[in-house]
Amino acid sequence: MSGTAPKRVYLDHAATTPVLPEVVTAMQPYFSEVFGNPSSDHSFGQEARAALEEARRAVAGFIGARPGEIVFTSGGTEANNLAIKGFAYANRYRGNHIVTSAVEHHSVLESVRFLAREGFKVTVLPVDREGRVDPKDVARALTPRTVLVSVMHANNEVGTIQPVAEIARITRRHGVCFHVDAVQTVGHLHLAVRELGADLVSLSAHKIHGPKGVGALYVRRGVRLEPIMNGGQQDVRRRAGTKDVAAIIGFARVVRLISEEGPESAQQVAWLRDRLLRGIMESVDGVWLNGHPVERLPGNLHLGFDGVDGRVLARNLDRRGIAVSTGSACSSGQSEPSHVLTAMGLNHRRAYSCVRFSLGRGTTMEEIERVLEVLPREVERLRLPASAHTGS
Ligand SMILES: Cc1ncc(COP(=O)(O)O)c(C=O)c1O
């Protein structure tokens, strides 16, 4: 129909995703019908507690864990803080050395920086040009004082998948705890905690069409954590505070929906992502791909555009109704270039030339076509000499 504005295109699923209608429906009764405090002993509390424990079973089952190994948190940030600070404090008597990588999410990097100020020793491992940690570097970094290694499953900016199973074999051999931030992979890639061999795994619901403000930490049975939130007995004293039952129900609903879905959905997302990459490569010169070409998240496409400021390109695309990002939602708006890109060896100029397109389950071919229609012209406009913009 002529005169109708094109529908907006959302390609920032790595930042967050829309909550599925089935999830909203499942959450609804838990605001004002089943509203009891799950810690209360009366029937209202018991009803809420039964629902909470059922949700715990669903989330645990989804990653091959036992229900007692799931601690519900307010999201991935809290799960990472609890894993790192909680483990370090509880195991300080065994050693004070922590190993992590240069491309971790800020909630990991800031947690280890915090511990460094408290007297812990921290080794931050480098990555290669594709953003991968070398497991041999992990092995070399371990000392008799090392208690914890924290390496993410896949990177939120460039989508690179880390060799976490190999790293787990090393940490297990040395009796060191292994924490994996799986916020970007749970629900997108197969993840079975026992197969993987991790001791602590962070999850978040809002990256997979669940509600914001809820996540979980898998804590392998026998792993000791000091709570970072003190107050009540909830979650076997590992995380005090009244649970957001509705959000947890939403989290459980979404993992059930994903388990019913099968692998085709991720394959479809990867197919559209590859279609977008091909289309851009065919229509725009001076483009490069960041991250690993194969070992990457299905929905992630992180590109650099020679001679273009990625922040301006993202802003201009937004004006045309296309939402993309220049990095993680938490660091966009900062003036420093992305720590992930600089760790991969990009200089500041190249790091500022990048844009992340992150596709999701709802992304359609029409949306990809719309991006391919708009993007080449926007890139070209930004590459024109300044005089051409002003017409002088
Ligand atoms: C890899 C990674 N870890 C942790 C987080 C934080 O998760 P949340 O937004 O649930 O606090 C994010 C969110 O962007 C992430 O991408």
mmCIF file of C-alpha atoms and ligand atoms in Angstrom:
data_model
loop_
_atom_site.group_PDB
_atom_site.id
_atom_site.type_symbol
_atom_site.label_atom_id
_atom_site.label_comp_id
_atom_site.label_asym_id
_atom_site.label_seq_id
_atom_site.Cartn_x
_atom_site.Cartn_y
_atom_site.Cartn_z
ATOM 1 C CA MET A 1 0.000 0.000 0.000
ATOM 2 C CA SER A 2 1.553 3.316 -1.017
ATOM 3 C CA GLY A 3 2.306 5.828 1.721
ATOM 4 C CA THR A 4 2.665 3.158 4.427
ATOM 5 C CA ALA A 5 5.898 3.512 6.393
ATOM 6 C CA PRO A 6 7.994 0.332 6.276
ATOM 7 C CA LYS A 7 7.838 -1.708 9.447
ATOM 8 C CA ARG A 8 10.752 -1.198 11.825
ATOM 9 C CA VAL A 9 13.428 -3.875 11.736
ATOM 10 C CA TYR A 10 14.950 -5.065 15.015
ATOM 11 C CA LEU A 11 18.424 -6.564 14.639
ATOM 12 C CA ASP A 12 19.652 -6.190 18.202
ATOM 13 C CA HIS A 13 18.619 -9.527 19.706
ATOM 14 C CA ALA A 14 21.971 -9.876 21.484
ATOM 15 C CA ALA A 15 20.926 -6.873 23.605
ATOM 16 C CA THR A 16 17.446 -8.184 24.358
ATOM 17 C CA THR A 17 14.476 -9.920 22.742
ATOM 18 C CA PRO A 18 10.702 -9.431 22.781
ATOM 19 C CA VAL A 19 8.870 -11.567 25.335
ATOM 20 C CA LEU A 20 6.817 -14.271 23.597
ATOM 21 C CA PRO A 21 3.025 -13.948 24.014
ATOM 22 C CA GLU A 22 2.847 -17.493 25.494
ATOM 23 C CA VAL A 23 5.353 -16.388 28.113
ATOM 24 C CA VAL A 24 3.328 -13.292 29.032
ATOM 25 C CA THR A 25 0.219 -15.489 29.356
ATOM 26 C CA ALA A 26 2.041 -17.958 31.596
ATOM 27 C CA MET A 27 3.278 -15.135 33.850
ATOM 28 C CA GLN A 28 -0.074 -13.346 34.160
ATOM 29 C CA PRO A 29 -1.645 -15.331 37.081
ATOM 30 C CA TYR A 30 1.465 -14.825 39.219
ATOM 31 C CA PHE A 31 0.962 -11.102 39.688
ATOM 32 C CA SER A 32 -2.379 -11.031 41.493
ATOM 33 C CA GLU A 33 -3.829 -14.536 41.681
ATOM 34 C CA VAL A 34 -0.953 -16.739 42.796
ATOM 35 C CA PHE A 35 0.761 -13.847 44.540
ATOM 36 C CA GLY A 36 1.894 -15.485 47.783
ATOM 37 C CA ASN A 37 5.433 -15.196 49.059
ATOM 38 C CA PRO A 38 7.031 -18.563 48.299
ATOM 39 C CA SER A 39 8.690 -18.444 51.724
ATOM 40 C CA SER A 40 5.320 -18.232 53.552
ATOM 41 C CA ASP A 41 3.927 -21.394 55.118
ATOM 42 C CA HIS A 42 0.217 -20.781 54.434
ATOM 43 C CA SER A 43 -1.567 -22.040 51.345
ATOM 44 C CA PHE A 44 -0.907 -18.841 49.359
ATOM 45 C CA GLY A 45 2.807 -19.246 49.957
ATOM 46 C CA GLN A 46 2.713 -22.963 49.260
ATOM 47 C CA GLU A 47 1.033 -22.396 45.901
ATOM 48 C CA ALA A 48 3.715 -19.923 44.882
ATOM 49 C CA ARG A 49 6.451 -22.206 46.197
ATOM 50 C CA ALA A 50 5.112 -25.178 44.231
ATOM 51 C CA ALA A 51 5.155 -23.090 41.046
ATOM 52 C CA LEU A 52 8.649 -21.807 41.805
ATOM 53 C CA GLU A 53 9.992 -25.320 42.364
ATOM 54 C CA GLU A 54 8.320 -26.563 39.188
ATOM 55 C CA ALA A 55 10.043 -23.724 37.316
ATOM 56 C CA ARG A 56 13.343 -24.660 38.938
ATOM 57 C CA ARG A 57 12.904 -28.219 37.631
ATOM 58 C CA ALA A 58 12.223 -26.886 34.120
ATOM 59 C CA VAL A 59 15.291 -24.616 34.031
ATOM 60 C CA ALA A 60 17.482 -27.344 35.551
ATOM 61 C CA GLY A 61 16.199 -29.930 33.057
ATOM 62 C CA PHE A 62 16.889 -27.588 30.165
ATOM 63 C CA ILE A 63 20.625 -27.570 30.896
ATOM 64 C CA GLY A 64 20.888 -31.104 32.290
ATOM 65 C CA ALA A 65 21.270 -29.974 35.914
ATOM 66 C CA ARG A 66 19.543 -31.038 39.130
ATOM 67 C CA PRO A 67 16.910 -28.624 40.527
ATOM 68 C CA GLY A 68 19.007 -28.091 43.682
ATOM 69 C CA GLU A 69 21.841 -26.815 41.488
ATOM 70 C CA ILE A 70 19.839 -23.813 40.212
ATOM 71 C CA VAL A 71 19.993 -20.468 42.029
ATOM 72 C CA PHE A 72 17.595 -17.906 40.574
ATOM 73 C CA THR A 73 19.079 -14.422 40.207
ATOM 74 C CA SER A 74 18.065 -11.053 38.814
ATOM 75 C CA GLY A 75 19.816 -11.899 35.526
ATOM 76 C CA GLY A 76 23.174 -12.627 33.977
ATOM 77 C CA THR A 77 24.972 -9.754 35.702
ATOM 78 C CA GLU A 78 24.046 -10.995 39.147
ATOM 79 C CA ALA A 79 24.771 -14.611 38.203
ATOM 80 C CA ASN A 80 28.286 -13.596 37.100
ATOM 81 C CA ASN A 81 28.863 -11.534 40.262
ATOM 82 C CA LEU A 82 27.639 -14.389 42.472
ATOM 83 C CA ALA A 83 29.732 -16.984 40.640
ATOM 84 C CA ILE A 84 32.963 -15.014 40.807
ATOM 85 C CA LYS A 85 32.754 -13.162 44.116
ATOM 86 C CA GLY A 86 30.788 -15.921 45.839
ATOM 87 C CA PHE A 87 33.250 -18.620 44.799
ATOM 88 C CA ALA A 88 36.356 -16.515 45.467
ATOM 89 C CA TYR A 89 35.248 -15.588 49.006
ATOM 90 C CA ALA A 90 34.158 -19.108 49.925
ATOM 91 C CA ASN A 91 37.407 -20.655 48.656
ATOM 92 C CA ARG A 92 39.920 -18.000 49.620
ATOM 93 C CA TYR A 93 41.542 -20.367 52.105
ATOM 94 C CA ARG A 94 42.542 -22.582 49.114
ATOM 95 C CA GLY A 95 44.085 -19.845 46.979
ATOM 96 C CA ASN A 96 43.613 -16.333 45.677
ATOM 97 C CA HIS A 97 44.360 -16.527 41.956
ATOM 98 C CA ILE A 98 41.657 -16.097 39.294
ATOM 99 C CA VAL A 99 42.020 -16.502 35.516
ATOM 100 C CA THR A 100 39.707 -14.898 32.992
ATOM 101 C CA SER A 101 39.852 -13.558 29.413
ATOM 102 C CA ALA A 102 40.080 -10.070 27.971
ATOM 103 C CA VAL A 103 36.769 -10.371 26.087
ATOM 104 C CA GLU A 104 34.437 -11.197 28.970
ATOM 105 C CA HIS A 105 31.275 -9.245 29.679
ATOM 106 C CA HIS A 106 31.799 -6.247 31.986
ATOM 107 C CA SER A 107 29.967 -8.045 34.810
ATOM 108 C CA VAL A 108 32.801 -10.599 34.843
ATOM 109 C CA LEU A 109 35.649 -8.158 34.278
ATOM 110 C CA GLU A 110 34.388 -5.720 36.902
ATOM 111 C CA SER A 111 33.867 -8.563 39.408
ATOM 112 C CA VAL A 112 37.472 -9.723 39.031
ATOM 113 C CA ARG A 113 38.705 -6.110 39.203
ATOM 114 C CA PHE A 114 36.761 -5.731 42.425
ATOM 115 C CA LEU A 115 38.427 -8.874 43.806
ATOM 116 C CA ALA A 116 41.856 -7.614 42.692
ATOM 117 C CA ARG A 117 41.282 -4.568 44.912
ATOM 118 C CA GLU A 118 40.515 -7.007 47.736
ATOM 119 C CA GLY A 119 43.902 -8.710 47.343
ATOM 120 C CA PHE A 120 43.125 -11.446 44.797
ATOM 121 C CA LYS A 121 45.574 -11.991 41.936
ATOM 122 C CA VAL A 122 43.995 -11.905 38.495
ATOM 123 C CA THR A 123 45.340 -13.109 35.145
ATOM 124 C CA VAL A 124 43.495 -11.761 32.102
ATOM 125 C CA LEU A 125 44.233 -13.969 29.083
ATOM 126 C CA PRO A 126 44.589 -12.515 25.593
ATOM 127 C CA VAL A 127 42.548 -13.704 22.602
ATOM 128 C CA ASP A 128 43.510 -14.237 18.960
ATOM 129 C CA ARG A 129 42.306 -12.058 16.068
ATOM 130 C CA GLU A 130 39.045 -14.005 15.956
ATOM 131 C CA GLY A 131 38.406 -13.508 19.644
ATOM 132 C CA ARG A 132 39.286 -17.053 20.799
ATOM 133 C CA VAL A 133 41.047 -17.938 24.012
ATOM 134 C CA ASP A 134 43.776 -20.552 23.550
ATOM 135 C CA PRO A 135 43.196 -23.405 26.050
ATOM 136 C CA LYS A 136 46.991 -23.785 26.245
ATOM 137 C CA ASP A 137 47.139 -20.256 27.665
ATOM 138 C CA VAL A 138 44.654 -21.320 30.339
ATOM 139 C CA ALA A 139 46.843 -24.301 31.254
ATOM 140 C CA ARG A 140 49.961 -22.109 31.365
ATOM 141 C CA ALA A 141 48.261 -19.522 33.581
ATOM 142 C CA LEU A 142 47.301 -22.001 36.326
ATOM 143 C CA THR A 143 49.335 -21.928 39.534
ATOM 144 C CA PRO A 144 48.928 -23.868 42.786
ATOM 145 C CA ARG A 145 47.077 -20.764 44.087
ATOM 146 C CA THR A 146 44.498 -20.722 41.224
ATOM 147 C CA VAL A 147 40.963 -21.365 42.424
ATOM 148 C CA LEU A 148 38.785 -20.146 39.567
ATOM 149 C CA VAL A 149 38.785 -19.818 35.759
ATOM 150 C CA SER A 150 36.008 -17.801 34.118
ATOM 151 C CA VAL A 151 35.625 -17.918 30.326
ATOM 152 C CA MET A 152 32.401 -17.149 28.483
ATOM 153 C CA HIS A 153 30.654 -19.640 26.184
ATOM 154 C CA ALA A 154 30.186 -17.116 23.372
ATOM 155 C CA ASN A 155 30.960 -13.459 23.076
ATOM 156 C CA ASN A 156 28.081 -11.000 23.122
ATOM 157 C CA GLU A 157 29.736 -8.550 20.728
ATOM 158 C CA VAL A 158 31.457 -10.569 18.005
ATOM 159 C CA GLY A 159 29.673 -13.902 18.572
ATOM 160 C CA THR A 160 32.839 -16.029 18.811
ATOM 161 C CA ILE A 161 32.301 -19.363 20.580
ATOM 162 C CA GLN A 162 35.058 -20.272 23.015
ATOM 163 C CA PRO A 163 36.588 -23.760 23.328
ATOM 164 C CA VAL A 164 34.936 -24.195 26.732
ATOM 165 C CA ALA A 165 34.876 -28.018 26.706
ATOM 166 C CA GLU A 166 38.663 -28.084 26.219
ATOM 167 C CA ILE A 167 39.142 -25.510 28.959
ATOM 168 C CA ALA A 168 36.898 -27.569 31.259
ATOM 169 C CA ARG A 169 39.122 -30.627 30.741
ATOM 170 C CA ILE A 170 42.123 -28.567 31.847
ATOM 171 C CA THR A 171 40.463 -27.055 34.912
ATOM 172 C CA ARG A 172 39.103 -30.442 35.980
ATOM 173 C CA ARG A 173 42.550 -32.016 35.703
ATOM 174 C CA HIS A 174 43.926 -29.293 37.981
ATOM 175 C CA GLY A 175 41.008 -29.297 40.413
ATOM 176 C CA VAL A 176 40.172 -25.670 39.592
ATOM 177 C CA CYS A 177 36.590 -24.378 39.457
ATOM 178 C CA PHE A 178 35.351 -23.377 35.968
ATOM 179 C CA HIS A 179 32.733 -20.663 35.526
ATOM 180 C CA VAL A 180 31.089 -20.196 32.123
ATOM 181 C CA ASP A 181 29.016 -17.140 31.251
ATOM 182 C CA ALA A 182 26.488 -18.760 28.926
ATOM 183 C CA VAL A 183 24.117 -15.790 28.742
ATOM 184 C CA GLN A 184 24.457 -15.532 24.947
ATOM 185 C CA THR A 185 24.327 -19.256 24.229
ATOM 186 C CA VAL A 186 21.648 -20.837 26.395
ATOM 187 C CA GLY A 187 18.673 -21.391 24.122
ATOM 188 C CA HIS A 188 20.779 -20.790 21.006
ATOM 189 C CA LEU A 189 23.382 -23.554 21.214
ATOM 190 C CA HIS A 190 23.234 -26.981 22.821
ATOM 191 C CA LEU A 191 24.301 -26.660 26.436
ATOM 192 C CA ALA A 192 24.402 -29.564 28.877
ATOM 193 C CA VAL A 193 26.341 -28.595 31.967
ATOM 194 C CA ARG A 194 27.593 -32.065 32.829
ATOM 195 C CA GLU A 195 28.746 -32.778 29.272
ATOM 196 C CA LEU A 196 30.480 -29.426 29.264
ATOM 197 C CA GLY A 197 32.145 -30.062 32.614
ATOM 198 C CA ALA A 198 31.587 -26.567 34.025
ATOM 199 C CA ASP A 199 31.074 -25.975 37.744
ATOM 200 C CA LEU A 200 29.245 -22.649 37.533
ATOM 201 C CA VAL A 201 27.152 -21.459 34.568
ATOM 202 C CA SER A 202 25.363 -18.095 34.241
ATOM 203 C CA LEU A 203 22.047 -17.783 32.392
ATOM 204 C CA SER A 204 19.644 -14.955 31.585
ATOM 205 C CA ALA A 205 16.037 -15.100 30.369
ATOM 206 C CA HIS A 206 15.714 -11.900 28.366
ATOM 207 C CA LYS A 207 18.109 -12.971 25.606
ATOM 208 C CA ILE A 208 15.761 -15.829 24.691
ATOM 209 C CA HIS A 209 12.347 -14.150 24.643
ATOM 210 C CA GLY A 210 11.825 -14.376 28.386
ATOM 211 C CA PRO A 211 11.318 -11.453 30.785
ATOM 212 C CA LYS A 212 14.077 -9.070 31.850
ATOM 213 C CA GLY A 213 15.432 -9.119 35.386
ATOM 214 C CA VAL A 214 15.601 -12.877 35.837
ATOM 215 C CA GLY A 215 18.368 -15.382 35.318
ATOM 216 C CA ALA A 216 20.048 -18.220 37.086
ATOM 217 C CA LEU A 217 23.365 -19.573 38.216
ATOM 218 C CA TYR A 218 24.011 -23.278 37.903
ATOM 219 C CA VAL A 219 26.099 -24.329 40.894
ATOM 220 C CA ARG A 220 27.390 -27.894 40.589
ATOM 221 C CA ARG A 221 26.565 -29.928 43.691
ATOM 222 C CA GLY A 222 29.409 -29.649 46.186
ATOM 223 C CA VAL A 223 30.662 -26.244 44.959
ATOM 224 C CA ARG A 224 30.752 -23.788 47.854
ATOM 225 C CA LEU A 225 29.617 -20.195 47.389
ATOM 226 C CA GLU A 226 29.528 -17.324 49.837
ATOM 227 C CA PRO A 227 26.283 -15.389 49.270
ATOM 228 C CA ILE A 228 26.749 -11.853 47.992
ATOM 229 C CA MET A 229 23.163 -11.022 48.927
ATOM 230 C CA ASN A 230 22.606 -11.593 52.620
ATOM 231 C CA GLY A 231 19.302 -11.716 54.439
ATOM 232 C CA GLY A 232 17.110 -14.778 54.047
ATOM 233 C CA GLN A 233 17.227 -18.516 53.600
ATOM 234 C CA GLN A 234 16.074 -18.564 49.976
ATOM 235 C CA ASP A 235 17.849 -20.806 47.455
ATOM 236 C CA VAL A 236 19.576 -22.742 50.256
ATOM 237 C CA ARG A 237 21.063 -19.492 51.628
ATOM 238 C CA ARG A 238 22.915 -18.805 48.381
ATOM 239 C CA ARG A 239 20.753 -15.879 47.333
ATOM 240 C CA ALA A 240 18.561 -14.071 49.839
ATOM 241 C CA GLY A 241 15.491 -12.093 48.802
ATOM 242 C CA THR A 242 11.894 -12.774 47.822
ATOM 243 C CA LYS A 243 11.816 -14.334 44.385
ATOM 244 C CA ASP A 244 10.176 -12.688 41.396
ATOM 245 C CA VAL A 245 7.876 -15.658 40.911
ATOM 246 C CA ALA A 246 6.166 -14.305 37.776
ATOM 247 C CA ALA A 247 9.489 -13.681 36.026
ATOM 248 C CA ILE A 248 10.793 -17.115 37.018
ATOM 249 C CA ILE A 249 7.601 -18.706 35.649
ATOM 250 C CA GLY A 250 8.218 -16.792 32.411
ATOM 251 C CA PHE A 251 11.812 -18.053 32.300
ATOM 252 C CA ALA A 252 10.619 -21.655 32.773
ATOM 253 C CA ARG A 253 7.936 -21.238 30.094
ATOM 254 C CA VAL A 254 10.414 -19.960 27.553
ATOM 255 C CA VAL A 255 12.914 -22.769 28.112
ATOM 256 C CA ARG A 256 10.082 -25.279 27.669
ATOM 257 C CA LEU A 257 9.076 -23.624 24.394
ATOM 258 C CA ILE A 258 12.664 -23.712 23.169
ATOM 259 C CA SER A 259 13.083 -27.390 24.074
ATOM 260 C CA GLU A 260 10.001 -28.204 21.988
ATOM 261 C CA GLU A 261 11.392 -26.274 19.052
ATOM 262 C CA GLY A 262 14.347 -28.396 17.900
ATOM 263 C CA PRO A 263 17.489 -27.204 16.145
ATOM 264 C CA GLU A 264 15.757 -25.916 12.973
ATOM 265 C CA SER A 265 15.058 -22.541 14.473
ATOM 266 C CA ALA A 266 18.758 -21.772 15.113
ATOM 267 C CA GLN A 267 19.564 -23.097 11.620
ATOM 268 C CA GLN A 268 17.013 -20.732 10.102
ATOM 269 C CA VAL A 269 18.501 -17.782 12.021
ATOM 270 C CA ALA A 270 22.005 -18.742 10.828
ATOM 271 C CA TRP A 271 20.732 -19.080 7.245
ATOM 272 C CA LEU A 272 19.259 -15.559 7.338
ATOM 273 C CA ARG A 273 22.461 -14.219 8.938
ATOM 274 C CA ASP A 274 24.529 -15.768 6.119
ATOM 275 C CA ARG A 275 22.118 -14.356 3.540
ATOM 276 C CA LEU A 276 22.602 -10.898 5.093
ATOM 277 C CA LEU A 277 26.383 -11.302 5.074
ATOM 278 C CA ARG A 278 26.408 -12.380 1.420
ATOM 279 C CA GLY A 279 24.130 -9.535 0.420
ATOM 280 C CA ILE A 280 26.292 -6.939 2.172
ATOM 281 C CA MET A 281 29.522 -8.381 0.763
ATOM 282 C CA GLU A 282 28.033 -8.240 -2.755
ATOM 283 C CA SER A 283 26.787 -4.684 -2.481
ATOM 284 C CA VAL A 284 29.300 -2.853 -0.274
ATOM 285 C CA ASP A 285 33.098 -2.618 -0.687
ATOM 286 C CA GLY A 286 35.571 -2.435 2.161
ATOM 287 C CA VAL A 287 33.663 -4.648 4.610
ATOM 288 C CA TRP A 288 35.226 -7.157 6.972
ATOM 289 C CA LEU A 289 33.813 -9.748 9.342
ATOM 290 C CA ASN A 290 34.841 -9.723 12.997
ATOM 291 C CA GLY A 291 34.906 -12.852 15.118
ATOM 292 C CA HIS A 292 35.314 -16.469 14.125
ATOM 293 C CA PRO A 293 33.952 -17.253 10.633
ATOM 294 C CA VAL A 294 32.436 -20.592 11.694
ATOM 295 C CA GLU A 295 32.569 -20.933 15.476
ATOM 296 C CA ARG A 296 30.082 -18.123 16.053
ATOM 297 C CA LEU A 297 26.581 -17.575 17.391
ATOM 298 C CA PRO A 298 23.901 -18.292 14.762
ATOM 299 C CA GLY A 299 22.371 -14.818 14.953
ATOM 300 C CA ASN A 300 25.534 -12.737 15.165
ATOM 301 C CA LEU A 301 27.016 -10.728 12.310
ATOM 302 C CA HIS A 302 29.653 -8.242 13.372
ATOM 303 C CA LEU A 303 31.029 -6.181 10.513
ATOM 304 C CA GLY A 304 33.547 -3.418 10.016
ATOM 305 C CA PHE A 305 33.063 -0.811 7.280
ATOM 306 C CA ASP A 306 36.223 0.913 6.048
ATOM 307 C CA GLY A 307 36.080 4.683 6.413
ATOM 308 C CA VAL A 308 32.756 4.692 8.274
ATOM 309 C CA ASP A 309 32.012 5.598 11.881
ATOM 310 C CA GLY A 310 29.906 2.661 13.086
ATOM 311 C CA ARG A 311 28.130 4.848 15.644
ATOM 312 C CA VAL A 312 26.943 7.249 12.946
ATOM 313 C CA LEU A 313 25.955 4.374 10.678
ATOM 314 C CA ALA A 314 23.928 2.793 13.498
ATOM 315 C CA ARG A 315 22.240 6.142 14.204
ATOM 316 C CA ASN A 316 21.408 6.693 10.539
ATOM 317 C CA LEU A 317 20.039 3.156 10.172
ATOM 318 C CA ASP A 318 17.896 3.771 13.248
ATOM 319 C CA ARG A 319 16.471 6.866 11.545
ATOM 320 C CA ARG A 320 15.524 4.573 8.656
ATOM 321 C CA GLY A 321 13.822 2.180 11.096
ATOM 322 C CA ILE A 322 16.609 -0.401 11.420
ATOM 323 C CA ALA A 323 17.919 -1.061 14.934
ATOM 324 C CA VAL A 324 21.476 -2.390 15.145
ATOM 325 C CA SER A 325 24.213 -1.880 17.684
ATOM 326 C CA THR A 326 27.829 -0.856 17.830
ATOM 327 C CA GLY A 327 28.636 -3.327 20.611
ATOM 328 C CA SER A 328 27.162 -4.519 23.852
ATOM 329 C CA ALA A 329 24.137 -2.581 25.078
ATOM 330 C CA CYS A 330 26.038 -1.835 28.273
ATOM 331 C CA SER A 331 29.010 -0.241 26.550
ATOM 332 C CA SER A 332 27.292 1.615 23.723
ATOM 333 C CA GLY A 333 27.287 5.282 24.609
ATOM 334 C CA GLN A 334 30.776 4.993 26.093
ATOM 335 C CA SER A 335 33.558 6.925 24.420
ATOM 336 C CA GLU A 336 36.182 4.174 24.670
ATOM 337 C CA PRO A 337 36.197 1.641 21.829
ATOM 338 C CA SER A 338 35.015 -1.864 22.645
ATOM 339 C CA HIS A 339 37.405 -3.808 24.888
ATOM 340 C CA VAL A 340 36.532 -6.923 22.869
ATOM 341 C CA LEU A 341 37.612 -5.433 19.544
ATOM 342 C CA THR A 342 40.802 -3.916 20.945
ATOM 343 C CA ALA A 343 41.651 -7.279 22.586
ATOM 344 C CA MET A 344 41.277 -8.831 19.119
ATOM 345 C CA GLY A 345 43.919 -6.437 17.828
ATOM 346 C CA LEU A 346 41.766 -3.822 16.080
ATOM 347 C CA ASN A 347 43.146 -0.299 16.351
ATOM 348 C CA HIS A 348 40.792 2.439 17.551
ATOM 349 C CA ARG A 349 39.920 3.602 14.046
ATOM 350 C CA ARG A 350 38.875 0.107 12.953
ATOM 351 C CA ALA A 351 37.139 -0.601 16.255
ATOM 352 C CA TYR A 352 34.972 2.481 15.736
ATOM 353 C CA SER A 353 34.026 1.325 12.224
ATOM 354 C CA CYS A 354 31.989 -1.674 13.387
ATOM 355 C CA VAL A 355 28.335 -2.527 13.630
ATOM 356 C CA ARG A 356 26.684 -5.611 15.132
ATOM 357 C CA PHE A 357 23.605 -7.080 13.473
ATOM 358 C CA SER A 358 22.029 -9.653 15.773
ATOM 359 C CA LEU A 359 19.168 -11.669 14.369
ATOM 360 C CA GLY A 360 16.570 -13.603 16.347
ATOM 361 C CA ARG A 361 13.815 -16.150 15.983
ATOM 362 C CA GLY A 362 11.394 -13.509 14.708
ATOM 363 C CA THR A 363 13.705 -12.161 11.978
ATOM 364 C CA THR A 364 12.272 -12.560 8.478
ATOM 365 C CA MET A 365 13.650 -12.598 4.944
ATOM 366 C CA GLU A 366 11.718 -9.373 4.236
ATOM 367 C CA GLU A 367 13.613 -7.695 7.056
ATOM 368 C CA ILE A 368 16.941 -8.877 5.676
ATOM 369 C CA GLU A 369 15.924 -7.553 2.250
ATOM 370 C CA ARG A 370 14.997 -4.219 3.803
ATOM 371 C CA VAL A 371 18.466 -3.947 5.389
ATOM 372 C CA LEU A 372 20.091 -4.847 2.062
ATOM 373 C CA GLU A 373 18.028 -2.122 0.389
ATOM 374 C CA VAL A 374 18.936 0.615 2.906
ATOM 375 C CA LEU A 375 22.445 -0.196 4.155
ATOM 376 C CA PRO A 376 24.581 0.152 0.968
ATOM 377 C CA ARG A 377 23.324 3.694 0.378
ATOM 378 C CA GLU A 378 23.847 4.702 4.000
ATOM 379 C CA VAL A 379 27.433 3.401 3.936
ATOM 380 C CA GLU A 380 28.112 5.159 0.652
ATOM 381 C CA ARG A 381 26.736 8.453 2.018
ATOM 382 C CA LEU A 382 29.062 8.270 5.014
ATOM 383 C CA ARG A 383 32.050 7.667 2.770
ATOM 384 C CA LEU A 384 31.426 10.722 0.615
ATOM 385 C CA PRO A 385 33.737 13.640 1.279
ATOM 386 C CA ALA A 386 32.175 16.165 3.710
ATOM 387 C CA SER A 387 31.712 18.676 0.869
ATOM 388 C CA ALA A 388 29.307 16.298 -0.869
ATOM 389 C CA HIS A 389 27.011 16.295 2.183
ATOM 390 C CA THR A 390 26.761 20.047 2.317
ATOM 391 C CA GLY A 391 26.522 20.395 -1.429
ATOM 392 C CA SER A 392 29.316 23.014 -1.452
HETATM 393 C C1 LIG B 1 27.690 -12.406 27.775
HETATM 394 C C2 LIG B 1 26.800 -11.666 28.705
HETATM 395 N N1 LIG B 1 26.929 -11.835 30.024
HETATM 396 C C3 LIG B 1 26.154 -11.199 30.908
HETATM 397 C C4 LIG B 1 25.171 -10.329 30.492
HETATM 398 C C5 LIG B 1 24.303 -9.643 31.512
HETATM 399 O O1 LIG B 1 23.036 -10.221 31.533
HETATM 400 P P1 LIG B 1 21.779 -9.426 32.126
HETATM 401 O O2 LIG B 1 21.401 -8.404 31.110
HETATM 402 O O3 LIG B 1 20.734 -10.492 32.315
HETATM 403 O O4 LIG B 1 22.219 -8.839 33.420
HETATM 404 C C6 LIG B 1 25.006 -10.089 29.124
HETATM 405 C C7 LIG B 1 24.017 -9.091 28.647
HETATM 406 O O5 LIG B 1 24.244 -8.391 27.719
HETATM 407 C C8 LIG B 1 25.831 -10.790 28.209
HETATM 408 O O6 LIG B 1 25.699 -10.612 26.906
#
